[in-house]
């Protein structure tokens, strides 16, 4: 493979050097006419391509900078992937960067990238403008760094709350997740950067991700994970879809006829290209004929073997042309040919920080408040800040989503970013708490010894305990518990001081055995580079919390559809966070994951099983109170109109949610989120709000007809501030 690459690069360089074809500018290049459609332009290019050039456009150049020692071509930009362009025709290389929560691999290139809050955090804002801004930060920083494709866009649903990559995804509901990620994609592509959506599909756990065979009904898949993709693709129109590592119903996702050709390309009419996850390709003929368009990162299957298959007539030339067409039309459509990225600039770290902090401030969810928050600066003399390295920084998520911290890992500036090792960003909550509480003494304790932390807390008016959980690609959490001794720490501090507030910096939901002993709890997720500032602003009330949970918090694993992650085989604890997590372990035996819950997970599971969650989906407190009244549902327009009043003391934002229960013959015993609206209200103000229901959130997937269907009958409509607090109810006949 390396030899192939070296030859490929040599041929490429030779072609440039010898200048076989005339310089681009001297030839008429009709495909550069921006008034033609992307499809017309792609076809004009294809007519000029030799077979080798077509093949060159459907695979990557190897692991390159991701694996030390791998050869990299001279124009490589340092990202996770590159497809060599056709310079003689003015077609640039595709330069792909992982950019789930910020642009990856900055440190190696001495480049700065903004760390945004986790995607799960951003989803807690339910704010389409924040989602667009999220994509905008990614898009403009990719541009400034010379990339032209983002390979973020994770939208796998939180089927299992222990999934190690949940921080890269947008929660458990297909409408919320698909909509938020769709708007992130728009934000990226508005910068003339191609975007991606991943990991297609049902890559809902990391444990055994390269060997697990997901069993699920078509109905269950279409109404859950695939619905999130369907909406995300419809809204965002990404350039590519990344197929995942796992099998689905016996066939690898990257050679799965049903997923790729049937659903994605035929049913959804996706015009872009399907790119394999890195080393997720398993064949040539089968994969290509099932709908795979681009192999990443190398060429073992879609390089020479594809050329042979086409030459031998096993794969028709028109299929290869279709693959190339999909790549080129996506490039033209996003504008990467007409508006190539402009490197040799630096990203704007100030704008990045401002945007990241704004999104974080909308993301943080206030889970419990017995009146202690917002903290009253005037009344506090001594504050104890405890745990999670809050004196130096804030945790980020790992794996291919890892962004490098400016100045180095805040807990060890000498250590470069290393796969599987937690990285802290230098946004120390302690510093910003001190800035707010200027008149108070603020002391810090590391929390490593619960007894010592408790004695500091005892002598303080208020204790703020930070607790964190490191999560990363390639592993899942074995349980929902906070790792290490953090539960013990919180219990000890709370026993010493009843005025204890817990701030969680976690990738995933966690259990809270100490919930009744503490006075307040905030879920800050991984809040990004402005996390310390955002947390302090919410604690002290400069900002009123507005985030709502995009995922259910369970009281215990026993309440989940599956008590354990499939294939779970805990390994010894050896990471720095004190957690022990499960590894993907690619070499192990294949095993099935029977997702017999179908689409009934998260709040749909808890509601239909009548289980009480710790905190329900859609839940989050404010420093004010809202009252709902006067609902009217227009069945023709499928719109509910109602009034919300801010009945409390502060201007604030409420996320009003609309849920629907389908007619009884659907057999469903749960409600579905069908729409929402963020409403900004001054103290005492009220507004009339209209929420329109998303048709696909009202549909059932009919397996026999292989199509969406709408049931005629009585629908129950519910509106309120969380999936379990729905004061307004009505019944209407729809369809
Ligand atoms: C991950 C993808 C990522 C790719 C390139 C894979 O292991 O699953 O999400 O984009 O690596 O880094």
XYZ file of C-alpha atoms and ligand atoms in Angstrom:
747
model
C 0.000 0.000 0.000
C 2.811 2.355 0.865
C 4.413 1.525 -2.469
C 1.181 2.426 -4.239
C 1.062 5.682 -2.466
C 4.657 6.545 -3.238
C 4.109 5.718 -6.915
C 0.853 7.674 -6.898
C 2.463 10.724 -5.380
C 5.449 10.433 -7.735
C 3.160 10.246 -10.767
C 1.215 13.199 -9.485
C 4.364 15.251 -8.965
C 5.798 14.229 -12.310
C 2.608 15.255 -14.062
C 2.820 18.650 -12.374
C 6.536 19.028 -13.123
C 6.488 17.910 -16.748
C 3.373 19.978 -17.148
C 1.814 17.375 -19.451
C -1.304 19.431 -20.054
C -1.152 23.169 -20.560
C -1.371 25.391 -17.463
C -4.900 25.623 -16.206
C -5.442 29.273 -17.066
C -4.557 28.867 -20.756
C -7.147 26.208 -21.502
C -10.802 27.037 -21.785
C -12.310 25.402 -18.756
C -16.068 25.465 -19.247
C -16.640 23.740 -15.896
C -15.323 26.911 -14.236
C -18.468 28.705 -15.376
C -20.226 29.273 -12.076
C -23.575 29.849 -13.762
C -23.793 26.153 -14.638
C -25.224 23.736 -12.093
C -22.834 21.673 -9.947
C -24.031 18.581 -11.834
C -23.305 20.118 -15.245
C -19.902 21.252 -14.103
C -19.074 17.819 -12.695
C -20.017 16.152 -15.987
C -17.858 18.556 -17.974
C -14.875 17.624 -15.807
C -15.589 13.893 -16.055
C -15.503 14.119 -19.842
C -11.852 15.206 -19.528
C -10.720 12.519 -17.097
C -8.571 9.493 -17.841
C -9.364 6.266 -15.979
C -6.457 6.756 -13.557
C -7.674 10.228 -12.719
C -11.162 8.956 -12.007
C -9.736 6.330 -9.678
C -7.593 8.976 -8.006
C -10.734 10.893 -7.046
C -12.391 8.023 -5.183
C -9.812 7.170 -2.543
C -7.485 8.815 -0.071
C -3.713 8.923 0.047
C -3.241 6.898 3.246
C -3.133 7.621 6.949
C -0.617 10.397 6.291
C -0.110 12.721 9.209
C -2.301 10.627 11.498
C 0.278 7.844 11.605
C 3.900 8.766 12.152
C 6.071 7.391 9.351
C 3.327 7.322 6.703
C 4.247 9.240 3.536
C 2.424 12.501 2.892
C 2.194 14.356 -0.431
C 3.657 17.854 -0.575
C 0.357 19.708 -0.653
C -1.010 17.793 2.323
C -2.587 20.065 4.881
C -2.176 17.867 7.932
C -5.759 16.655 8.274
C -7.196 13.181 8.713
C -7.719 12.656 4.994
C -6.814 13.837 1.533
C -8.086 13.021 -1.938
C -5.571 14.156 -4.545
C -6.998 16.763 -6.893
C -6.564 17.087 -10.652
C -4.392 20.168 -10.884
C -4.414 20.327 -14.695
C -8.163 20.840 -14.593
C -8.170 23.230 -11.668
C -9.676 20.665 -9.296
C -8.050 21.036 -5.874
C -7.293 18.245 -3.471
C -9.976 17.505 -0.919
C -8.355 18.337 2.418
C -10.370 16.828 5.225
C -10.070 17.624 8.900
C -11.768 16.059 11.858
C -13.737 18.883 13.355
C -16.469 17.580 15.602
C -16.001 20.203 18.322
C -13.162 22.232 16.792
C -10.435 21.606 14.224
C -8.208 18.673 15.207
C -4.418 18.309 15.069
C -3.591 21.964 15.519
C -0.554 21.431 17.718
C 1.418 19.481 15.115
C 1.044 22.410 12.726
C 1.422 25.115 15.384
C -2.108 26.227 14.587
C -4.766 27.414 16.995
C -8.331 26.098 16.903
C -11.296 27.087 19.046
C -12.645 24.338 21.279
C -16.424 24.585 21.159
C -18.732 23.063 23.765
C -19.523 19.433 23.076
C -22.188 18.869 20.432
C -24.365 17.347 23.168
C -23.922 20.608 25.054
C -24.843 22.700 22.035
C -27.905 20.486 21.527
C -28.981 21.475 25.053
C -29.477 25.004 23.751
C -32.161 23.851 21.302
C -31.094 27.009 19.476
C -30.867 26.842 15.697
C -28.879 30.075 15.630
C -26.369 28.604 18.099
C -26.107 25.476 15.958
C -25.454 27.600 12.874
C -22.887 29.631 14.780
C -21.237 26.374 15.884
C -20.820 25.363 12.239
C -19.692 28.860 11.347
C -16.824 28.693 13.857
C -15.781 25.337 12.406
C -16.129 26.508 8.811
C -14.187 29.720 9.178
C -11.361 28.078 11.143
C -11.139 25.235 8.612
C -10.852 27.857 5.873
C -8.203 29.805 7.689
C -6.243 26.584 8.114
C -6.471 25.601 4.457
C -8.979 22.759 4.709
C -11.976 22.419 2.430
C -13.909 19.636 4.120
C -15.094 19.059 7.663
C -15.568 15.431 8.623
C -17.607 16.199 11.718
C -21.396 16.107 11.723
C -21.915 13.229 14.173
C -25.612 12.501 14.612
C -25.725 8.960 16.002
C -28.496 8.864 18.549
C -27.907 8.332 22.245
C -29.476 4.879 22.204
C -27.133 3.973 25.039
C -26.161 6.720 27.500
C -22.779 5.032 28.041
C -21.619 5.505 24.438
C -18.140 7.064 24.523
C -18.845 9.469 21.663
C -22.067 10.993 22.920
C -20.275 14.299 23.402
C -19.835 14.399 19.605
C -23.534 13.727 19.015
C -26.754 15.635 19.633
C -28.726 13.485 22.057
C -31.443 10.882 21.974
C -34.247 12.414 19.930
C -34.204 12.184 16.119
C -35.949 15.520 15.555
C -33.772 17.511 17.940
C -30.525 15.795 16.891
C -31.182 15.881 13.141
C -32.293 19.504 13.240
C -29.391 20.752 15.347
C -26.759 18.871 13.343
C -28.402 19.977 10.086
C -27.936 23.596 11.148
C -24.323 22.973 12.209
C -23.709 21.619 8.700
C -25.287 24.715 7.147
C -23.008 26.899 9.235
C -19.952 25.006 7.988
C -21.018 25.032 4.350
C -21.895 28.737 4.390
C -18.117 29.178 4.601
C -17.610 27.319 1.314
C -16.372 24.290 3.167
C -17.775 20.858 2.402
C -19.377 19.182 5.370
C -20.169 15.636 6.322
C -22.662 13.710 8.422
C -21.633 10.545 10.290
C -21.478 7.656 11.308
C -24.050 6.057 9.039
C -25.496 4.115 10.661
C -26.355 2.674 14.060
C -22.782 3.050 15.309
C -24.392 3.567 18.692
C -21.641 2.118 20.832
C -17.869 2.097 20.666
C -17.383 -1.278 22.317
C -16.586 -3.663 19.470
C -17.502 -0.970 16.958
C -15.581 -2.682 14.168
C -17.101 -6.114 14.760
C -20.563 -5.565 16.195
C -23.518 -6.630 14.031
C -26.546 -4.479 14.813
C -29.909 -6.232 14.678
C -32.876 -3.908 14.384
C -36.134 -3.772 12.441
C -36.299 -1.448 9.443
C -39.136 0.349 11.205
C -37.103 0.795 14.389
C -34.125 2.107 12.421
C -36.101 4.453 10.155
C -37.968 5.976 13.121
C -34.818 6.557 15.161
C -31.211 6.780 13.968
C -32.029 6.947 10.278
C -34.631 9.636 10.910
C -31.944 11.790 12.535
C -29.836 11.346 9.376
C -32.813 11.969 7.113
C -33.559 15.293 8.818
C -29.903 16.287 9.136
C -29.334 15.645 5.439
C -32.529 17.411 4.408
C -31.662 20.523 6.437
C -27.892 20.611 6.020
C -27.351 19.024 2.600
C -23.862 17.870 3.505
C -21.327 17.056 0.822
C -20.786 13.557 2.158
C -22.122 10.841 4.413
C -19.552 8.795 6.328
C -20.527 5.152 6.605
C -19.659 3.502 9.894
C -17.465 0.634 11.105
C -20.194 -1.702 12.345
C -22.378 -4.196 10.544
C -26.104 -3.673 10.196
C -28.269 -6.769 9.700
C -25.295 -8.873 8.699
C -23.644 -6.487 6.257
C -20.884 -3.906 6.896
C -22.314 -0.401 6.871
C -19.885 0.590 4.084
C -21.132 -2.168 1.789
C -24.714 -2.255 2.922
C -27.095 -2.138 -0.034
C -30.086 -1.301 2.144
C -28.403 1.587 3.976
C -26.522 3.114 1.065
C -28.310 2.513 -2.216
C -31.779 1.833 -1.001
C -32.364 4.323 1.804
C -29.740 7.028 1.365
C -29.565 7.309 -2.395
C -32.935 6.020 -3.638
C -35.342 7.012 -0.870
C -33.628 10.239 0.238
C -32.108 11.101 -3.164
C -28.789 12.028 -1.529
C -26.669 13.558 -4.315
C -23.325 13.738 -2.461
C -20.718 11.046 -1.867
C -20.511 8.208 0.630
C -17.092 8.091 2.287
C -15.984 5.164 4.412
C -14.940 5.679 7.999
C -11.176 5.278 8.270
C -10.471 1.657 7.336
C -14.177 0.895 7.274
C -14.049 -0.456 3.700
C -14.104 -4.246 3.379
C -14.397 -4.976 -0.335
C -14.248 -3.543 -3.831
C -17.116 -4.899 -5.934
C -19.601 -5.388 -3.140
C -18.929 -2.004 -1.534
C -18.984 -0.052 -4.779
C -22.131 -1.716 -6.074
C -23.819 -1.191 -2.684
C -23.169 2.548 -2.882
C -19.740 3.348 -1.391
C -18.182 6.214 -3.376
C -14.902 7.025 -1.633
C -12.526 4.875 0.408
C -10.686 6.498 3.279
C -7.996 6.900 4.198
C -6.196 4.654 1.668
C -6.692 2.787 -1.557
C -6.538 -0.957 -0.832
C -10.007 -1.529 -2.275
C -10.866 1.535 -4.338
C -7.432 2.060 -5.907
C -5.895 -0.544 -8.200
C -8.519 -3.245 -7.442
C -11.274 -0.863 -8.543
C -9.395 -0.021 -11.722
C -9.138 -3.726 -12.476
C -12.805 -4.321 -11.717
C -13.816 -1.507 -14.077
C -11.384 -2.634 -16.792
C -12.721 -6.177 -16.521
C -16.292 -4.917 -16.785
C -17.300 -6.233 -13.357
C -18.071 -2.695 -12.284
C -19.598 -0.579 -15.056
C -17.824 2.637 -16.036
C -21.058 4.500 -15.424
C -20.898 3.514 -11.772
C -17.343 4.849 -11.511
C -18.504 8.020 -13.271
C -21.336 8.288 -10.769
C -18.835 8.043 -7.889
C -16.630 10.733 -9.394
C -19.660 12.847 -10.226
C -20.756 12.781 -6.607
C -17.355 13.991 -5.399
C -17.057 16.743 -8.004
C -20.623 18.006 -7.763
C -20.213 18.305 -3.998
C -17.052 20.333 -4.482
C -18.743 22.688 -6.941
C -21.883 22.902 -4.860
C -20.072 23.874 -1.639
C -17.905 26.347 -3.516
C -14.510 24.841 -2.745
C -13.468 25.253 -6.398
C -14.762 28.800 -6.851
C -13.846 29.994 -3.355
C -10.831 27.979 -2.273
C -9.786 28.348 1.359
C -7.451 31.173 2.126
C -4.691 29.902 4.376
C -1.812 32.069 5.480
C -4.165 33.763 7.885
C -4.533 33.052 11.564
C -7.885 32.163 13.033
C -9.464 34.827 15.188
C -9.166 33.394 18.708
C -11.117 36.272 20.259
C -14.143 35.757 18.043
C -13.812 32.006 18.587
C -13.797 32.430 22.362
C -16.755 34.789 22.284
C -18.792 32.384 20.152
C -17.789 29.300 22.136
C -18.638 31.010 25.397
C -21.998 32.194 24.092
C -22.906 28.664 23.008
C -21.710 27.301 26.370
C -23.875 29.802 28.222
C -26.902 28.520 26.310
C -25.839 24.885 26.816
C -25.419 24.562 30.542
C -28.403 22.920 32.191
C -29.438 23.795 35.730
C -30.679 20.502 37.188
C -31.276 21.289 40.827
C -31.579 24.530 42.775
C -33.012 24.747 46.264
C -32.608 28.514 46.121
C -28.844 28.699 46.550
C -28.342 29.885 42.961
C -27.593 32.405 41.657
C -24.935 32.892 44.313
C -25.375 36.109 46.237
C -21.967 37.790 46.115
C -22.849 40.194 48.906
C -23.686 37.411 51.337
C -20.747 35.095 50.694
C -17.479 35.508 52.568
C -15.717 32.199 51.999
C -16.108 29.870 49.032
C -14.517 26.431 48.757
C -13.890 25.334 45.155
C -13.109 21.644 44.925
C -12.063 19.060 42.365
C -11.633 18.366 38.638
C -8.542 20.585 38.249
C -10.869 23.606 38.401
C -7.858 25.654 39.492
C -6.153 25.295 36.107
C -8.638 24.270 33.457
C -11.570 22.413 32.093
C -11.816 18.945 30.546
C -12.383 18.232 26.827
C -13.470 15.078 24.991
C -10.977 12.712 23.366
C -10.403 10.640 20.229
C -10.599 12.079 16.734
C -12.678 14.941 18.182
C -9.805 16.032 20.406
C -8.790 19.661 19.954
C -5.339 20.694 21.152
C -5.247 23.076 24.085
C -3.536 26.433 23.524
C -0.297 26.492 25.463
C -0.547 22.776 26.159
C -2.582 20.534 28.400
C -3.439 22.723 31.397
C -2.704 19.925 33.868
C 0.712 19.223 32.346
C 1.976 21.824 29.918
C 4.874 19.642 28.821
C 2.699 16.795 27.594
C 1.572 16.708 23.963
C -1.927 15.556 23.117
C -2.043 11.801 23.296
C -4.841 9.497 22.202
C -6.825 8.350 25.241
C -5.332 10.899 27.650
C -7.559 13.678 29.018
C -6.740 17.204 27.836
C -7.657 20.228 29.957
C -8.150 23.673 28.418
C -6.880 26.725 30.280
C -10.270 28.138 31.197
C -10.000 27.703 34.946
C -13.361 28.070 36.720
C -11.526 29.090 39.908
C -10.202 32.225 38.222
C -13.644 33.328 37.020
C -15.324 32.487 40.324
C -12.753 34.741 41.998
C -13.515 37.513 39.497
C -17.204 37.398 40.388
C -16.685 37.063 44.139
C -14.142 39.801 44.616
C -15.062 40.459 48.216
C -14.837 36.815 49.253
C -12.010 34.463 50.015
C -11.986 31.652 47.481
C -9.972 28.549 48.369
C -9.237 25.525 46.229
C -8.821 21.868 47.109
C -7.953 19.209 44.531
C -10.504 16.777 45.933
C -8.056 13.903 45.884
C -8.659 13.372 49.593
C -12.401 13.623 50.354
C -11.756 14.232 54.058
C -9.458 17.190 53.374
C -11.955 18.639 50.891
C -14.743 18.218 53.428
C -12.835 20.125 56.081
C -12.231 23.016 53.654
C -15.946 22.968 52.795
C -16.914 22.999 56.452
C -15.101 26.269 57.013
C -16.737 27.893 53.947
C -20.137 29.524 53.388
C -20.514 27.685 50.131
C -18.800 24.710 48.504
C -18.678 24.314 44.739
C -17.572 20.829 43.741
C -16.468 20.222 40.178
C -16.745 16.620 39.008
C -15.688 15.408 35.586
C -15.765 12.366 33.345
C -13.362 11.818 30.479
C -14.912 10.163 27.432
C -13.394 9.361 24.082
C -13.885 7.605 20.802
C -12.987 3.915 20.946
C -14.429 3.281 24.383
C -17.679 3.388 26.330
C -18.379 4.007 29.990
C -18.982 0.681 31.755
C -21.540 2.313 34.048
C -23.346 5.617 34.516
C -21.277 6.468 37.600
C -18.863 9.338 37.826
C -15.378 7.811 37.585
C -12.936 7.472 40.437
C -13.877 8.573 43.948
C -15.892 11.604 42.892
C -19.227 10.363 44.286
C -17.513 9.797 47.619
C -15.979 13.268 47.390
C -19.309 14.976 46.719
C -21.034 13.057 49.522
C -18.274 14.002 51.974
C -18.380 17.684 51.020
C -22.181 17.783 51.133
C -22.145 16.169 54.581
C -19.770 18.896 55.770
C -21.656 21.784 54.158
C -25.305 21.680 53.175
C -24.720 24.655 50.862
C -22.934 22.560 48.266
C -23.310 23.080 44.529
C -22.086 20.436 42.077
C -20.892 21.398 38.606
C -20.624 18.430 36.259
C -18.169 18.463 33.360
C -19.170 15.235 31.670
C -19.454 13.723 28.231
C -22.506 11.715 29.208
C -25.327 11.592 31.722
C -24.233 10.311 35.124
C -26.039 8.985 38.170
C -26.144 11.143 41.301
C -26.392 9.084 44.479
C -25.835 12.320 46.475
C -28.604 14.302 44.775
C -30.703 14.751 47.929
C -27.719 16.014 49.940
C -26.657 18.873 47.665
C -28.257 22.280 47.208
C -27.642 22.728 43.506
C -26.453 20.870 40.403
C -25.395 22.208 37.024
C -24.573 20.055 33.990
C -21.950 21.951 31.993
C -21.016 19.062 29.611
C -17.617 19.771 28.062
C -18.156 23.509 27.839
C -15.212 24.391 25.589
C -12.625 27.127 25.691
C -14.991 29.621 27.322
C -16.239 27.075 29.827
C -14.797 28.600 32.997
C -16.271 32.011 32.175
C -19.651 30.535 31.197
C -19.978 28.448 34.357
C -19.109 31.398 36.593
C -21.569 33.641 34.738
C -24.360 31.155 35.382
C -23.383 30.456 38.996
C -23.468 34.158 39.819
C -26.504 34.960 37.710
C -24.907 37.250 35.114
C -26.524 34.810 32.702
C -29.818 33.061 33.448
C -29.663 29.343 32.612
C -31.814 28.242 29.682
C -30.411 24.850 28.561
C -32.644 21.773 28.561
C -31.523 18.161 28.514
C -31.261 16.542 25.057
C -30.915 13.184 26.803
C -32.546 11.396 29.736
C -30.598 11.028 32.972
C -31.387 7.601 34.442
C -31.312 6.760 38.132
C -29.544 3.493 37.439
C -28.423 1.171 34.650
C -31.253 -1.162 35.664
C -33.738 1.296 34.160
C -32.138 1.302 30.690
C -33.293 -0.893 27.778
C -30.021 -2.831 28.195
C -28.364 -3.193 31.566
C -24.936 -3.469 29.917
C -23.411 -2.335 26.655
C -23.344 -5.249 24.196
C -19.994 -7.010 24.174
C -18.962 -5.334 27.411
C -15.689 -6.654 28.764
C -14.224 -4.144 31.200
C -10.513 -3.588 31.055
C -8.329 -2.484 33.888
C -8.496 1.170 34.849
C -5.435 2.846 33.450
C -6.393 6.255 32.192
C -5.601 9.419 34.104
C -9.189 10.295 34.872
C -9.463 7.333 37.210
C -12.275 5.979 35.066
C -12.370 2.548 33.633
C -13.910 2.284 30.274
C -14.487 -0.293 27.637
C -12.410 -0.497 24.522
C -13.522 -1.082 20.984
C -10.979 -3.880 20.591
C -11.127 -4.351 16.854
C -9.569 -7.794 16.924
C -12.188 -9.508 19.005
C -14.855 -11.921 17.804
C -17.918 -10.569 16.103
C -21.009 -10.288 18.244
C -24.565 -9.113 17.658
C -26.226 -6.143 19.350
C -29.941 -6.759 19.463
C -31.548 -3.327 19.427
C -34.986 -4.834 19.894
C -36.155 -1.625 21.540
C -36.264 -0.187 18.004
C -37.016 3.521 18.332
C -38.173 3.154 21.932
C -35.184 4.407 23.903
C -34.415 7.521 25.939
C -37.555 9.290 27.087
C -39.702 7.031 24.884
C -38.458 4.075 26.909
C -38.881 5.730 30.299
C -42.376 6.980 29.431
C -43.670 3.711 28.017
C -42.112 1.638 30.812
C -43.453 4.125 33.348
C -40.038 4.505 34.935
C -39.033 7.600 36.820
C -35.824 9.122 35.444
C -33.406 11.118 37.574
C -33.980 14.024 35.161
C -36.208 13.738 32.114
C -35.507 14.683 28.522
C -36.225 18.358 27.883
C -35.727 19.299 31.533
C -33.808 22.321 32.805
C -34.383 25.044 35.413
C -34.132 28.807 35.132
C -33.756 31.646 37.633
C -37.311 32.595 36.789
C -40.588 30.699 36.310
C -42.801 30.324 33.282
C -46.493 29.629 33.011
C -48.235 28.186 29.993
C -51.842 28.851 28.994
C -54.463 29.027 26.235
C -53.533 26.391 23.698
C -55.254 26.174 20.360
C -54.313 23.556 17.762
C -54.928 24.120 14.064
C -55.068 20.609 12.590
C -54.744 21.786 8.978
C -51.597 23.784 9.605
C -50.486 21.261 12.249
C -49.674 24.211 14.473
C -50.217 24.725 18.175
C -50.601 28.289 19.416
C -50.298 29.075 23.123
C -49.184 31.723 25.577
C -46.110 31.713 27.805
C -45.628 34.180 30.612
C -42.477 34.896 32.538
C -43.933 34.956 36.016
C -40.631 35.391 37.820
C -38.103 38.121 38.522
C -35.595 37.838 35.646
C -35.524 38.188 31.878
C -34.949 34.730 30.577
C -35.366 32.248 27.756
C -37.771 29.329 27.849
C -37.629 26.347 25.508
C -41.264 25.444 24.936
C -41.649 21.882 23.719
C -44.455 20.212 21.810
C -44.997 16.467 22.052
C -47.515 14.293 20.267
C -49.060 10.924 21.084
C -50.129 9.051 17.953
C -53.566 7.454 17.563
C -53.876 4.332 19.684
C -53.673 1.949 16.751
C -50.013 2.975 16.381
C -49.492 0.771 19.431
C -47.117 3.362 20.861
C -47.253 4.076 24.554
C -45.051 7.154 24.454
C -45.047 10.732 23.229
C -42.751 12.048 20.518
C -41.125 15.445 20.352
C -42.675 17.144 17.309
C -41.473 20.736 17.612
C -40.194 23.447 19.924
C -39.586 27.141 20.193
C -37.108 29.238 22.200
C -38.897 32.197 23.655
C -37.164 35.211 25.189
C -39.272 36.937 27.850
C -38.656 39.911 30.072
C -39.782 39.652 33.685
C -43.574 39.820 33.715
C -43.854 39.604 29.942
C -46.033 37.120 28.080
C -46.018 36.086 24.445
C -48.162 34.071 22.096
C -46.127 31.366 20.463
C -46.835 29.115 17.486
C -45.087 25.754 17.076
C -45.547 23.755 13.902
C -45.191 19.985 14.059
C -42.595 18.231 11.901
C -44.519 15.785 9.681
C -41.916 13.019 10.027
C -42.248 13.228 13.798
C -45.901 12.280 13.312
C -45.313 9.468 10.834
C -44.864 5.743 11.263
C -42.650 3.715 8.988
C -44.606 1.003 7.211
C -42.244 -1.886 6.498
C -44.544 -3.576 3.990
C -44.911 -0.450 1.890
C -41.330 0.534 2.689
C -42.554 4.076 3.178
C -43.635 6.650 5.731
C -47.302 6.625 6.579
C -49.552 8.993 8.459
C -52.322 7.484 10.519
C -55.679 9.148 10.264
C -57.142 9.624 13.730
C -57.023 11.345 17.076
C -53.647 12.769 18.069
C -52.924 14.094 21.540
C -50.883 17.292 21.603
C -48.916 18.310 24.702
C -46.988 21.497 25.369
C -44.737 22.464 28.241
C -41.258 22.938 29.607
C -40.009 19.339 29.555
C -41.061 15.872 28.388
C -42.509 15.319 31.864
C -44.002 18.733 32.513
C -46.730 19.321 29.958
C -49.435 21.587 31.355
C -51.210 22.162 28.020
C -53.015 19.283 26.347
C -55.431 18.965 23.453
C -56.787 16.274 21.163
C -57.176 16.773 17.433
C -57.908 14.747 14.340
C -55.043 14.795 11.883
C -54.564 13.388 8.390
C -13.549 7.963 13.392
C -14.117 9.055 12.510
C -13.003 10.003 12.119
C -11.906 9.223 11.421
C -10.743 10.071 10.967
C -12.358 7.282 12.747
O -11.745 6.424 13.634
O -14.548 7.012 13.678
O -15.135 9.741 13.195
O -13.512 11.019 11.298
O -11.416 8.233 12.305
O -10.002 10.521 12.032
